[in-house]
GROMACS .gro file of C-alpha atoms in nm:
model
  503
    1UNK     CA    1   3.171   0.093  -0.694
    2UNK     CA    2   2.875  -0.080  -0.578
    3UNK     CA    3   2.884   0.087  -0.243
    4UNK     CA    4   2.911   0.436  -0.405
    5UNK     CA    5   2.615   0.375  -0.636
    6UNK     CA    6   2.391   0.260  -0.354
    7UNK     CA    7   2.480   0.562  -0.163
    8UNK     CA    8   2.419   0.794  -0.454
    9UNK     CA    9   2.060   0.629  -0.496
   10UNK     CA   10   1.985   0.664  -0.138
   11UNK     CA   11   2.077   1.044  -0.176
   12UNK     CA   12   1.840   1.078  -0.454
   13UNK     CA   13   1.549   0.915  -0.288
   14UNK     CA   14   1.607   1.114   0.028
   15UNK     CA   15   1.603   1.439  -0.162
   16UNK     CA   16   1.287   1.331  -0.357
   17UNK     CA   17   1.115   1.240  -0.031
   18UNK     CA   18   1.217   1.570   0.135
   19UNK     CA   19   1.071   1.768  -0.157
   20UNK     CA   20   0.747   1.566  -0.179
   21UNK     CA   21   0.698   1.637   0.198
   22UNK     CA   22   0.801   1.990   0.216
   23UNK     CA   23   0.562   2.260   0.285
   24UNK     CA   24   0.537   2.576   0.054
   25UNK     CA   25   0.360   2.901   0.183
   26UNK     CA   26   0.208   3.181  -0.025
   27UNK     CA   27   0.007   3.096  -0.327
   28UNK     CA   28  -0.078   3.377  -0.570
   29UNK     CA   29  -0.432   3.525  -0.619
   30UNK     CA   30  -0.717   3.305  -0.724
   31UNK     CA   31  -0.910   3.360  -1.054
   32UNK     CA   32  -1.137   3.071  -0.993
   33UNK     CA   33  -1.351   3.195  -0.704
   34UNK     CA   34  -1.591   2.937  -0.773
   35UNK     CA   35  -1.348   2.644  -0.695
   36UNK     CA   36  -1.422   2.411  -0.411
   37UNK     CA   37  -1.141   2.279  -0.219
   38UNK     CA   38  -1.139   2.026   0.050
   39UNK     CA   39  -0.933   1.814   0.271
   40UNK     CA   40  -0.778   1.482   0.188
   41UNK     CA   41  -0.447   1.575  -0.012
   42UNK     CA   42  -0.304   1.245   0.125
   43UNK     CA   43  -0.499   1.055  -0.151
   44UNK     CA   44  -0.269   1.208  -0.410
   45UNK     CA   45   0.049   1.147  -0.217
   46UNK     CA   46   0.059   1.493  -0.060
   47UNK     CA   47   0.035   1.564   0.315
   48UNK     CA   48  -0.109   1.897   0.329
   49UNK     CA   49  -0.413   2.019   0.147
   50UNK     CA   50  -0.531   2.370   0.198
   51UNK     CA   51  -0.900   2.418   0.306
   52UNK     CA   52  -1.129   2.707   0.222
   53UNK     CA   53  -1.506   2.744   0.238
   54UNK     CA   54  -1.668   2.617  -0.082
   55UNK     CA   55  -1.890   2.835  -0.291
   56UNK     CA   56  -2.197   2.676  -0.450
   57UNK     CA   57  -2.102   2.399  -0.692
   58UNK     CA   58  -2.262   2.084  -0.845
   59UNK     CA   59  -2.353   1.814  -0.607
   60UNK     CA   60  -2.054   1.590  -0.519
   61UNK     CA   61  -2.146   1.271  -0.342
   62UNK     CA   62  -1.905   1.144  -0.058
   63UNK     CA   63  -1.682   0.850  -0.177
   64UNK     CA   64  -1.639   0.538   0.018
   65UNK     CA   65  -1.290   0.531   0.196
   66UNK     CA   66  -1.244   0.260   0.024
   67UNK     CA   67   1.192  -0.478  -3.677
   68UNK     CA   68   0.997  -0.265  -3.911
   69UNK     CA   69   0.776  -0.480  -4.146
   70UNK     CA   70   0.814  -0.510  -4.509
   71UNK     CA   71   0.539  -0.378  -4.752
   72UNK     CA   72   0.230  -0.583  -4.700
   73UNK     CA   73   0.084  -0.760  -5.001
   74UNK     CA   74  -0.292  -0.700  -5.096
   75UNK     CA   75  -0.527  -0.999  -5.092
   76UNK     CA   76  -0.826  -1.062  -5.304
   77UNK     CA   77  -1.061  -0.983  -5.001
   78UNK     CA   78  -0.902  -0.661  -4.937
   79UNK     CA   79  -0.732  -0.748  -4.601
   80UNK     CA   80  -0.371  -0.711  -4.563
   81UNK     CA   81  -0.189  -0.979  -4.360
   82UNK     CA   82   0.112  -0.899  -4.130
   83UNK     CA   83   0.415  -0.917  -4.342
   84UNK     CA   84   0.656  -1.083  -4.088
   85UNK     CA   85   0.639  -1.394  -3.881
   86UNK     CA   86   0.541  -1.330  -3.519
   87UNK     CA   87   0.623  -1.533  -3.202
   88UNK     CA   88   0.353  -1.772  -3.102
   89UNK     CA   89   0.438  -1.765  -2.748
   90UNK     CA   90   0.522  -1.505  -2.479
   91UNK     CA   91   0.697  -1.633  -2.188
   92UNK     CA   92   0.533  -1.977  -2.128
   93UNK     CA   93   0.192  -1.886  -2.243
   94UNK     CA   94   0.089  -1.961  -2.611
   95UNK     CA   95  -0.044  -1.643  -2.799
   96UNK     CA   96  -0.416  -1.661  -2.912
   97UNK     CA   97  -0.479  -1.293  -3.009
   98UNK     CA   98  -0.515  -1.215  -3.384
   99UNK     CA   99  -0.601  -0.841  -3.412
  100UNK     CA  100  -0.827  -0.781  -3.725
  101UNK     CA  101  -0.963  -1.131  -3.738
  102UNK     CA  102  -1.315  -1.107  -3.636
  103UNK     CA  103  -1.391  -1.451  -3.575
  104UNK     CA  104  -1.570  -1.424  -3.238
  105UNK     CA  105  -1.909  -1.282  -3.166
  106UNK     CA  106  -2.065  -1.222  -2.818
  107UNK     CA  107  -2.308  -0.972  -2.686
  108UNK     CA  108  -2.379  -0.864  -3.031
  109UNK     CA  109  -2.019  -0.751  -3.078
  110UNK     CA  110  -1.776  -0.901  -3.351
  111UNK     CA  111  -1.442  -0.949  -3.171
  112UNK     CA  112  -1.084  -1.018  -3.295
  113UNK     CA  113  -0.982  -1.398  -3.236
  114UNK     CA  114  -0.853  -1.422  -2.876
  115UNK     CA  115  -1.049  -1.161  -2.701
  116UNK     CA  116  -1.302  -1.228  -2.436
  117UNK     CA  117  -1.584  -0.975  -2.349
  118UNK     CA  118  -1.794  -0.920  -2.028
  119UNK     CA  119  -2.076  -0.671  -1.952
  120UNK     CA  120  -1.995  -0.486  -1.639
  121UNK     CA  121  -2.253  -0.214  -1.605
  122UNK     CA  122  -2.566  -0.099  -1.780
  123UNK     CA  123  -2.772   0.225  -1.741
  124UNK     CA  124  -3.056   0.230  -1.500
  125UNK     CA  125  -2.955  -0.118  -1.335
  126UNK     CA  126  -2.762  -0.179  -1.016
  127UNK     CA  127  -2.401  -0.278  -1.059
  128UNK     CA  128  -2.303  -0.619  -0.944
  129UNK     CA  129  -2.027  -0.664  -0.726
  130UNK     CA  130  -1.751  -0.931  -0.678
  131UNK     CA  131  -1.891  -1.021  -0.336
  132UNK     CA  132  -2.244  -1.074  -0.453
  133UNK     CA  133  -2.374  -0.759  -0.340
  134UNK     CA  134  -2.513  -0.472  -0.581
  135UNK     CA  135  -2.479  -0.102  -0.588
  136UNK     CA  136  -2.716   0.110  -0.426
  137UNK     CA  137  -2.731   0.336  -0.727
  138UNK     CA  138  -2.855   0.247  -1.070
  139UNK     CA  139  -2.584   0.293  -1.335
  140UNK     CA  140  -2.608   0.639  -1.492
  141UNK     CA  141  -2.710   0.703  -1.859
  142UNK     CA  142  -2.508   0.804  -2.170
  143UNK     CA  143  -2.131   0.710  -2.061
  144UNK     CA  144  -1.906   0.929  -2.286
  145UNK     CA  145  -1.544   0.940  -2.163
  146UNK     CA  146  -1.321   0.780  -1.916
  147UNK     CA  147  -0.964   0.676  -1.796
  148UNK     CA  148  -0.821   0.448  -1.510
  149UNK     CA  149  -0.624   0.518  -1.215
  150UNK     CA  150  -0.433   0.279  -0.986
  151UNK     CA  151  -0.599   0.193  -0.663
  152UNK     CA  152  -0.364  -0.012  -0.423
  153UNK     CA  153  -0.364  -0.367  -0.599
  154UNK     CA  154  -0.668  -0.260  -0.802
  155UNK     CA  155  -0.787   0.036  -1.003
  156UNK     CA  156  -1.064   0.295  -1.061
  157UNK     CA  157  -1.223   0.348  -1.398
  158UNK     CA  158  -1.362   0.698  -1.394
  159UNK     CA  159  -1.610   0.797  -1.674
  160UNK     CA  160  -1.823   1.099  -1.785
  161UNK     CA  161  -2.197   1.093  -1.847
  162UNK     CA  162  -2.320   1.299  -2.133
  163UNK     CA  163  -2.662   1.420  -2.015
  164UNK     CA  164  -2.805   1.773  -2.023
  165UNK     CA  165  -3.045   1.959  -1.803
  166UNK     CA  166  -2.814   1.939  -1.493
  167UNK     CA  167  -2.819   1.555  -1.523
  168UNK     CA  168  -2.457   1.491  -1.626
  169UNK     CA  169  -2.167   1.420  -1.429
  170UNK     CA  170  -1.872   1.181  -1.344
  171UNK     CA  171  -1.895   0.831  -1.186
  172UNK     CA  172  -1.628   0.562  -1.112
  173UNK     CA  173  -1.629   0.195  -1.100
  174UNK     CA  174  -1.363   0.038  -0.858
  175UNK     CA  175  -1.194  -0.299  -0.939
  176UNK     CA  176  -0.997  -0.539  -0.727
  177UNK     CA  177  -0.665  -0.692  -0.841
  178UNK     CA  178  -0.834  -0.960  -1.008
  179UNK     CA  179  -1.029  -0.716  -1.233
  180UNK     CA  180  -1.368  -0.765  -1.060
  181UNK     CA  181  -1.599  -0.468  -0.964
  182UNK     CA  182  -1.612  -0.385  -0.600
  183UNK     CA  183  -1.789  -0.035  -0.590
  184UNK     CA  184  -1.982   0.211  -0.804
  185UNK     CA  185  -2.027   0.568  -0.701
  186UNK     CA  186  -2.102   0.917  -0.843
  187UNK     CA  187  -1.818   1.174  -0.807
  188UNK     CA  188  -1.972   1.470  -0.958
  189UNK     CA  189  -2.335   1.554  -1.030
  190UNK     CA  190  -2.570   1.849  -1.153
  191UNK     CA  191  -2.333   1.932  -1.449
  192UNK     CA  192  -2.406   1.900  -1.819
  193UNK     CA  193  -2.300   1.684  -2.109
  194UNK     CA  194  -1.964   1.561  -1.961
  195UNK     CA  195  -1.743   1.372  -2.194
  196UNK     CA  196  -1.372   1.291  -2.286
  197UNK     CA  197  -1.189   1.363  -1.976
  198UNK     CA  198  -0.836   1.282  -1.893
  199UNK     CA  199  -0.616   1.242  -1.586
  200UNK     CA  200  -0.379   1.500  -1.429
  201UNK     CA  201   0.005   1.440  -1.341
  202UNK     CA  202  -0.102   1.404  -0.989
  203UNK     CA  203  -0.371   1.153  -1.039
  204UNK     CA  204  -0.705   1.355  -1.044
  205UNK     CA  205  -0.958   1.345  -1.330
  206UNK     CA  206  -1.053   1.630  -1.562
  207UNK     CA  207  -1.397   1.633  -1.698
  208UNK     CA  208  -1.518   1.846  -1.996
  209UNK     CA  209  -1.863   1.991  -2.014
  210UNK     CA  210  -1.970   1.997  -2.391
  211UNK     CA  211  -2.226   2.269  -2.359
  212UNK     CA  212  -2.244   2.519  -2.635
  213UNK     CA  213  -2.049   2.808  -2.536
  214UNK     CA  214  -2.103   2.760  -2.167
  215UNK     CA  215  -1.907   2.443  -2.061
  216UNK     CA  216  -1.663   2.432  -1.777
  217UNK     CA  217  -1.367   2.166  -1.716
  218UNK     CA  218  -1.405   2.025  -1.358
  219UNK     CA  219  -1.110   1.855  -1.152
  220UNK     CA  220  -1.248   1.535  -0.986
  221UNK     CA  221  -1.098   1.302  -0.728
  222UNK     CA  222  -1.123   0.937  -0.844
  223UNK     CA  223  -1.192   0.824  -0.489
  224UNK     CA  224  -1.450   1.091  -0.417
  225UNK     CA  225  -1.281   1.201  -0.091
  226UNK     CA  226  -1.194   1.575  -0.223
  227UNK     CA  227  -1.474   1.796  -0.344
  228UNK     CA  228  -1.465   1.855  -0.710
  229UNK     CA  229  -1.390   2.209  -0.845
  230UNK     CA  230  -1.397   2.405  -1.147
  231UNK     CA  231  -1.068   2.492  -1.319
  232UNK     CA  232  -0.909   2.795  -1.494
  233UNK     CA  233  -0.837   2.559  -1.775
  234UNK     CA  234  -1.196   2.573  -1.866
  235UNK     CA  235  -1.242   2.942  -1.820
  236UNK     CA  236  -0.919   3.119  -1.897
  237UNK     CA  237  -1.000   3.111  -2.285
  238UNK     CA  238  -1.379   3.165  -2.193
  239UNK     CA  239  -1.644   2.921  -2.148
  240UNK     CA  240  -1.675   2.669  -2.439
  241UNK     CA  241  -1.822   2.349  -2.577
  242UNK     CA  242  -1.514   2.150  -2.448
  243UNK     CA  243  -1.460   1.805  -2.613
  244UNK     CA  244  -1.117   1.684  -2.480
  245UNK     CA  245  -0.834   1.761  -2.249
  246UNK     CA  246  -0.478   1.617  -2.217
  247UNK     CA  247  -0.138   1.696  -2.080
  248UNK     CA  248   0.231   1.682  -2.147
  249UNK     CA  249   0.445   1.634  -1.842
  250UNK     CA  250   0.785   1.526  -2.014
  251UNK     CA  251   0.902   1.808  -1.800
  252UNK     CA  252   0.777   1.739  -1.463
  253UNK     CA  253   0.845   2.091  -1.311
  254UNK     CA  254   0.651   2.262  -1.588
  255UNK     CA  255   0.329   2.043  -1.703
  256UNK     CA  256   0.154   2.163  -2.006
  257UNK     CA  257  -0.205   2.127  -2.068
  258UNK     CA  258  -0.417   2.120  -2.388
  259UNK     CA  259  -0.785   2.133  -2.435
  260UNK     CA  260  -1.025   2.140  -2.758
  261UNK     CA  261  -1.362   2.275  -2.805
  262UNK     CA  262  -1.585   2.148  -3.080
  263UNK     CA  263  -1.858   2.326  -3.281
  264UNK     CA  264  -1.902   2.499  -3.609
  265UNK     CA  265  -1.897   2.850  -3.758
  266UNK     CA  266  -1.600   2.951  -3.525
  267UNK     CA  267  -1.696   2.772  -3.217
  268UNK     CA  268  -1.417   2.521  -3.230
  269UNK     CA  269  -1.053   2.580  -3.136
  270UNK     CA  270  -0.760   2.426  -2.944
  271UNK     CA  271  -0.564   2.582  -2.668
  272UNK     CA  272  -0.237   2.531  -2.493
  273UNK     CA  273  -0.255   2.616  -2.116
  274UNK     CA  274   0.070   2.670  -1.925
  275UNK     CA  275   0.048   2.736  -1.538
  276UNK     CA  276   0.276   3.028  -1.443
  277UNK     CA  277   0.587   2.973  -1.281
  278UNK     CA  278   0.482   3.134  -0.964
  279UNK     CA  279   0.177   2.892  -0.942
  280UNK     CA  280   0.408   2.597  -1.015
  281UNK     CA  281   0.679   2.714  -0.757
  282UNK     CA  282   0.399   2.764  -0.485
  283UNK     CA  283   0.224   2.423  -0.551
  284UNK     CA  284   0.446   2.164  -0.715
  285UNK     CA  285   0.624   2.016  -0.415
  286UNK     CA  286   0.318   2.054  -0.168
  287UNK     CA  287  -0.025   2.089  -0.302
  288UNK     CA  288  -0.089   2.072  -0.658
  289UNK     CA  289  -0.393   1.867  -0.655
  290UNK     CA  290  -0.709   2.116  -0.658
  291UNK     CA  291  -0.503   2.435  -0.661
  292UNK     CA  292  -0.269   2.445  -0.942
  293UNK     CA  293  -0.532   2.456  -1.186
  294UNK     CA  294  -0.761   2.688  -0.968
  295UNK     CA  295  -0.520   2.936  -0.802
  296UNK     CA  296  -0.307   3.112  -1.063
  297UNK     CA  297  -0.303   3.494  -1.135
  298UNK     CA  298  -0.132   3.475  -1.467
  299UNK     CA  299  -0.138   3.147  -1.671
  300UNK     CA  300  -0.053   3.155  -2.040
  301UNK     CA  301  -0.323   3.064  -2.280
  302UNK     CA  302  -0.259   3.013  -2.650
  303UNK     CA  303  -0.456   2.909  -2.954
  304UNK     CA  304  -0.351   2.657  -3.202
  305UNK     CA  305  -0.284   2.783  -3.562
  306UNK     CA  306  -0.203   2.525  -3.856
  307UNK     CA  307   0.004   2.635  -4.157
  308UNK     CA  308  -0.023   2.357  -4.437
  309UNK     CA  309   0.223   2.317  -4.690
  310UNK     CA  310   0.087   2.434  -5.022
  311UNK     CA  311   0.234   2.141  -5.236
  312UNK     CA  312   0.141   1.882  -4.968
  313UNK     CA  313  -0.186   2.004  -4.794
  314UNK     CA  314  -0.184   1.689  -4.547
  315UNK     CA  315   0.132   1.823  -4.364
  316UNK     CA  316   0.261   2.147  -4.254
  317UNK     CA  317   0.381   2.357  -3.943
  318UNK     CA  318   0.191   2.486  -3.649
  319UNK     CA  319   0.206   2.737  -3.372
  320UNK     CA  320   0.053   2.884  -3.075
  321UNK     CA  321  -0.053   3.230  -3.042
  322UNK     CA  322  -0.251   3.450  -2.796
  323UNK     CA  323  -0.495   3.580  -3.085
  324UNK     CA  324  -0.808   3.398  -3.021
  325UNK     CA  325  -0.988   3.523  -3.352
  326UNK     CA  326  -0.699   3.378  -3.538
  327UNK     CA  327  -0.698   3.060  -3.356
  328UNK     CA  328  -1.055   3.017  -3.421
  329UNK     CA  329  -1.025   3.117  -3.796
  330UNK     CA  330  -0.745   2.846  -3.817
  331UNK     CA  331  -0.973   2.579  -3.657
  332UNK     CA  332  -1.272   2.656  -3.890
  333UNK     CA  333  -1.037   2.628  -4.189
  334UNK     CA  334  -0.830   2.334  -4.120
  335UNK     CA  335  -0.958   2.131  -3.801
  336UNK     CA  336  -1.319   2.219  -3.717
  337UNK     CA  337  -1.512   2.017  -3.472
  338UNK     CA  338  -1.248   1.837  -3.288
  339UNK     CA  339  -1.413   1.536  -3.091
  340UNK     CA  340  -1.122   1.437  -2.873
  341UNK     CA  341  -0.751   1.492  -2.815
  342UNK     CA  342  -0.450   1.278  -2.674
  343UNK     CA  343  -0.095   1.350  -2.581
  344UNK     CA  344   0.166   1.080  -2.570
  345UNK     CA  345   0.533   1.109  -2.581
  346UNK     CA  346   0.566   1.446  -2.728
  347UNK     CA  347   0.280   1.386  -2.989
  348UNK     CA  348  -0.050   1.552  -2.969
  349UNK     CA  349  -0.338   1.362  -3.146
  350UNK     CA  350  -0.651   1.534  -3.252
  351UNK     CA  351  -0.964   1.367  -3.392
  352UNK     CA  352  -1.190   1.587  -3.631
  353UNK     CA  353  -1.553   1.426  -3.632
  354UNK     CA  354  -1.649   1.630  -3.934
  355UNK     CA  355  -1.333   1.581  -4.150
  356UNK     CA  356  -1.304   1.227  -4.028
  357UNK     CA  357  -0.926   1.279  -4.004
  358UNK     CA  358  -0.640   1.221  -3.746
  359UNK     CA  359  -0.414   1.510  -3.688
  360UNK     CA  360  -0.060   1.417  -3.558
  361UNK     CA  361   0.130   1.712  -3.407
  362UNK     CA  362   0.496   1.683  -3.292
  363UNK     CA  363   0.511   1.918  -3.001
  364UNK     CA  364   0.887   1.957  -3.019
  365UNK     CA  365   0.939   2.021  -3.397
  366UNK     CA  366   0.594   2.201  -3.424
  367UNK     CA  367   0.536   1.998  -3.759
  368UNK     CA  368   0.205   1.808  -3.824
  369UNK     CA  369   0.038   1.557  -4.049
  370UNK     CA  370  -0.319   1.440  -4.108
  371UNK     CA  371  -0.457   1.123  -4.228
  372UNK     CA  372  -0.807   0.989  -4.297
  373UNK     CA  373  -0.996   0.779  -4.044
  374UNK     CA  374  -1.211   0.641  -4.326
  375UNK     CA  375  -1.125   0.288  -4.367
  376UNK     CA  376  -1.249  -0.001  -4.608
  377UNK     CA  377  -1.610   0.040  -4.643
  378UNK     CA  378  -1.667   0.220  -4.302
  379UNK     CA  379  -1.722   0.584  -4.280
  380UNK     CA  380  -1.802   0.641  -3.913
  381UNK     CA  381  -1.735   0.956  -3.710
  382UNK     CA  382  -1.414   0.949  -3.492
  383UNK     CA  383  -1.527   0.996  -3.144
  384UNK     CA  384  -1.229   0.926  -2.896
  385UNK     CA  385  -0.857   0.849  -2.910
  386UNK     CA  386  -0.647   0.664  -2.649
  387UNK     CA  387  -0.276   0.548  -2.657
  388UNK     CA  388  -0.220   0.204  -2.495
  389UNK     CA  389   0.086   0.326  -2.301
  390UNK     CA  390  -0.041   0.654  -2.197
  391UNK     CA  391   0.056   0.748  -1.830
  392UNK     CA  392   0.200   0.412  -1.744
  393UNK     CA  393   0.558   0.480  -1.757
  394UNK     CA  394   0.664   0.283  -2.048
  395UNK     CA  395   0.769   0.574  -2.272
  396UNK     CA  396   1.048   0.578  -2.513
  397UNK     CA  397   1.198   0.870  -2.331
  398UNK     CA  398   1.284   0.712  -1.987
  399UNK     CA  399   1.186   0.907  -1.685
  400UNK     CA  400   1.437   0.986  -1.410
  401UNK     CA  401   1.380   0.865  -1.049
  402UNK     CA  402   1.299   1.219  -0.940
  403UNK     CA  403   1.020   1.242  -1.200
  404UNK     CA  404   0.884   0.924  -1.077
  405UNK     CA  405   0.861   1.042  -0.718
  406UNK     CA  406   0.698   1.354  -0.821
  407UNK     CA  407   0.422   1.179  -1.004
  408UNK     CA  408   0.294   0.948  -0.720
  409UNK     CA  409  -0.018   0.915  -0.896
  410UNK     CA  410   0.110   0.720  -1.200
  411UNK     CA  411   0.136   0.338  -1.237
  412UNK     CA  412   0.502   0.340  -1.350
  413UNK     CA  413   0.559  -0.021  -1.476
  414UNK     CA  414   0.869  -0.168  -1.593
  415UNK     CA  415   0.977  -0.073  -1.920
  416UNK     CA  416   1.027  -0.355  -2.175
  417UNK     CA  417   1.042  -0.403  -2.548
  418UNK     CA  418   0.724  -0.382  -2.734
  419UNK     CA  419   0.675  -0.515  -3.083
  420UNK     CA  420   0.718  -0.247  -3.334
  421UNK     CA  421   0.436  -0.316  -3.553
  422UNK     CA  422   0.188  -0.369  -3.277
  423UNK     CA  423  -0.099  -0.122  -3.281
  424UNK     CA  424  -0.101   0.113  -2.983
  425UNK     CA  425  -0.300   0.414  -3.070
  426UNK     CA  426  -0.672   0.310  -3.047
  427UNK     CA  427  -0.966   0.513  -3.144
  428UNK     CA  428  -1.351   0.451  -3.143
  429UNK     CA  429  -1.573   0.533  -3.439
  430UNK     CA  430  -1.950   0.527  -3.486
  431UNK     CA  431  -2.240   0.623  -3.708
  432UNK     CA  432  -2.608   0.510  -3.731
  433UNK     CA  433  -2.531   0.168  -3.854
  434UNK     CA  434  -2.216   0.054  -3.686
  435UNK     CA  435  -1.949   0.153  -3.430
  436UNK     CA  436  -1.606  -0.008  -3.380
  437UNK     CA  437  -1.271   0.013  -3.198
  438UNK     CA  438  -0.968   0.037  -3.429
  439UNK     CA  439  -0.595   0.070  -3.382
  440UNK     CA  440  -0.316   0.229  -3.558
  441UNK     CA  441   0.074   0.125  -3.545
  442UNK     CA  442   0.351   0.363  -3.598
  443UNK     CA  443   0.368   0.265  -3.971
  444UNK     CA  444   0.025   0.412  -4.026
  445UNK     CA  445  -0.145   0.062  -4.068
  446UNK     CA  446  -0.488   0.006  -3.910
  447UNK     CA  447  -0.662  -0.284  -3.784
  448UNK     CA  448  -1.016  -0.351  -3.654
  449UNK     CA  449  -1.029  -0.472  -3.285
  450UNK     CA  450  -1.401  -0.511  -3.249
  451UNK     CA  451  -1.740  -0.378  -3.406
  452UNK     CA  452  -2.078  -0.351  -3.267
  453UNK     CA  453  -2.341  -0.520  -3.487
  454UNK     CA  454  -2.657  -0.410  -3.295
  455UNK     CA  455  -2.672  -0.019  -3.376
  456UNK     CA  456  -2.639   0.072  -2.996
  457UNK     CA  457  -2.494   0.426  -3.078
  458UNK     CA  458  -2.131   0.557  -3.055
  459UNK     CA  459  -1.847   0.387  -2.871
  460UNK     CA  460  -1.713   0.585  -2.595
  461UNK     CA  461  -1.528   0.580  -2.247
  462UNK     CA  462  -1.232   0.407  -2.410
  463UNK     CA  463  -0.976   0.315  -2.151
  464UNK     CA  464  -0.716   0.057  -2.048
  465UNK     CA  465  -0.654  -0.062  -1.692
  466UNK     CA  466  -0.302   0.013  -1.559
  467UNK     CA  467  -0.161  -0.324  -1.605
  468UNK     CA  468  -0.283  -0.313  -1.983
  469UNK     CA  469  -0.473  -0.641  -1.947
  470UNK     CA  470  -0.819  -0.476  -1.954
  471UNK     CA  471  -0.983  -0.252  -2.210
  472UNK     CA  472  -1.299  -0.075  -2.130
  473UNK     CA  473  -1.556   0.090  -2.348
  474UNK     CA  474  -1.918   0.189  -2.350
  475UNK     CA  475  -2.203   0.195  -2.592
  476UNK     CA  476  -2.362   0.534  -2.553
  477UNK     CA  477  -2.714   0.433  -2.690
  478UNK     CA  478  -2.775   0.146  -2.479
  479UNK     CA  479  -2.569   0.250  -2.178
  480UNK     CA  480  -2.383  -0.069  -2.158
  481UNK     CA  481  -2.019  -0.077  -2.025
  482UNK     CA  482  -1.797  -0.375  -2.131
  483UNK     CA  483  -1.459  -0.521  -2.021
  484UNK     CA  484  -1.235  -0.675  -2.292
  485UNK     CA  485  -0.936  -0.891  -2.233
  486UNK     CA  486  -0.706  -1.125  -2.399
  487UNK     CA  487  -0.773  -1.499  -2.333
  488UNK     CA  488  -0.414  -1.587  -2.329
  489UNK     CA  489  -0.378  -1.348  -2.031
  490UNK     CA  490  -0.128  -1.107  -2.185
  491UNK     CA  491  -0.167  -0.719  -2.203
  492UNK     CA  492  -0.251  -0.515  -2.490
  493UNK     CA  493   0.110  -0.402  -2.519
  494UNK     CA  494   0.217  -0.763  -2.555
  495UNK     CA  495   0.290  -0.959  -2.871
  496UNK     CA  496   0.014  -1.093  -3.086
  497UNK     CA  497  -0.024  -1.354  -3.370
  498UNK     CA  498  -0.047  -1.241  -3.727
  499UNK     CA  499  -0.271  -0.917  -3.773
  500UNK     CA  500  -0.520  -0.853  -4.048
  501UNK     CA  501  -0.459  -0.473  -4.142
  502UNK     CA  502  -0.735  -0.265  -4.323
  503UNK     CA  503  -0.647  -0.200  -4.687
   0.00000   0.00000   0.00000
């Protein structure tokens, strides 16, 4: 039996490798004539990257090859302790992390017990490297969105810069295996008000221009080795003030993308973008990076419409239609001014900045619920949302070996048990007085992770390192970028001590 199993595994691996290395000809017509495509497909695990002469684009700088809890009891101070005893060790290391117990303060930030914080970059200042050198460039202003990508034994933290007058763009901080900075560079320049981007299944970055009625969505190489390009995702529904982008790749041969546009008086909407089967067949096994979202003659673009239940307005059903006017009307009525979106395990999360609500949409059942993000005495505006386990392979629905082979850009970690009450959906809020990072567990309980006490603007660019041991965020007003880690050395997906939930 062991010999047979080994033979079968060898066959699967051989098939996967053959498909990944195969070459596809043809390509369908291009509706994105402004796209710039360059060489270097090997960056994404694909050997052949088509080349064409670029049309004028924003300046891109070259990179350096470089057990369900029981109901909680209220206390007199309004804080709800976790109901069940938790382990005090994980492996051989004692746990010290207590989410919600803001006992620490450093850099003007109140931190949950057991967290350490380090300032790693600040606007207009050169970035310090692990080898004692410093960056040639000063760190850009207004960091506003970001995510991380594996890079050998280290990783890259890519972030947007929310500046107008052609001064926006995308930059990247590179880290070694120890989590120390080794490089800073700009990947995209001369754009406007970039924010709240996300990755693609093949390991590139999508950056949203949040320009009133005239924004694009760019695809960017985290290493800076391939020229950035505009995508059809940001133009098939017309130019807009894009506020967020995400994808669902549970079906690896038919990835689905989602994008949100903010604004008022009909400017806000959400779309579902499905590449055509012809484009998928042409590019999936050979050259998806910088082509699948640019060269497609017939993608499907649909608009989100919510239908609340009359007797229970915080829940209902939803659908996707090709009527843009109905999509905009639905958004204006029920979910206007979406500030960010996220997809994890078949669930689409949307934050409404004006309504201060979190929308949870089940993409399979097409049912949704909403809940307020206003907690305790804090009434900040929700700005960004991020799931700890997003894009790291630790999903409830296990991926096949073939799916893992197809997505070489993802850091597929080992799947293991995660505490059921551990908050994994993180979001950032802010107002003129205070900003913070909060987290929600699957039972709908919220906990405060940290809060800024110096009125330095919104918290943005929330992201986690691929090993989940480092959390990153930026303060937009001061341009400071911080790294947060647990002093016990565990990841943010590991067990914690008692948690103080918000009432």
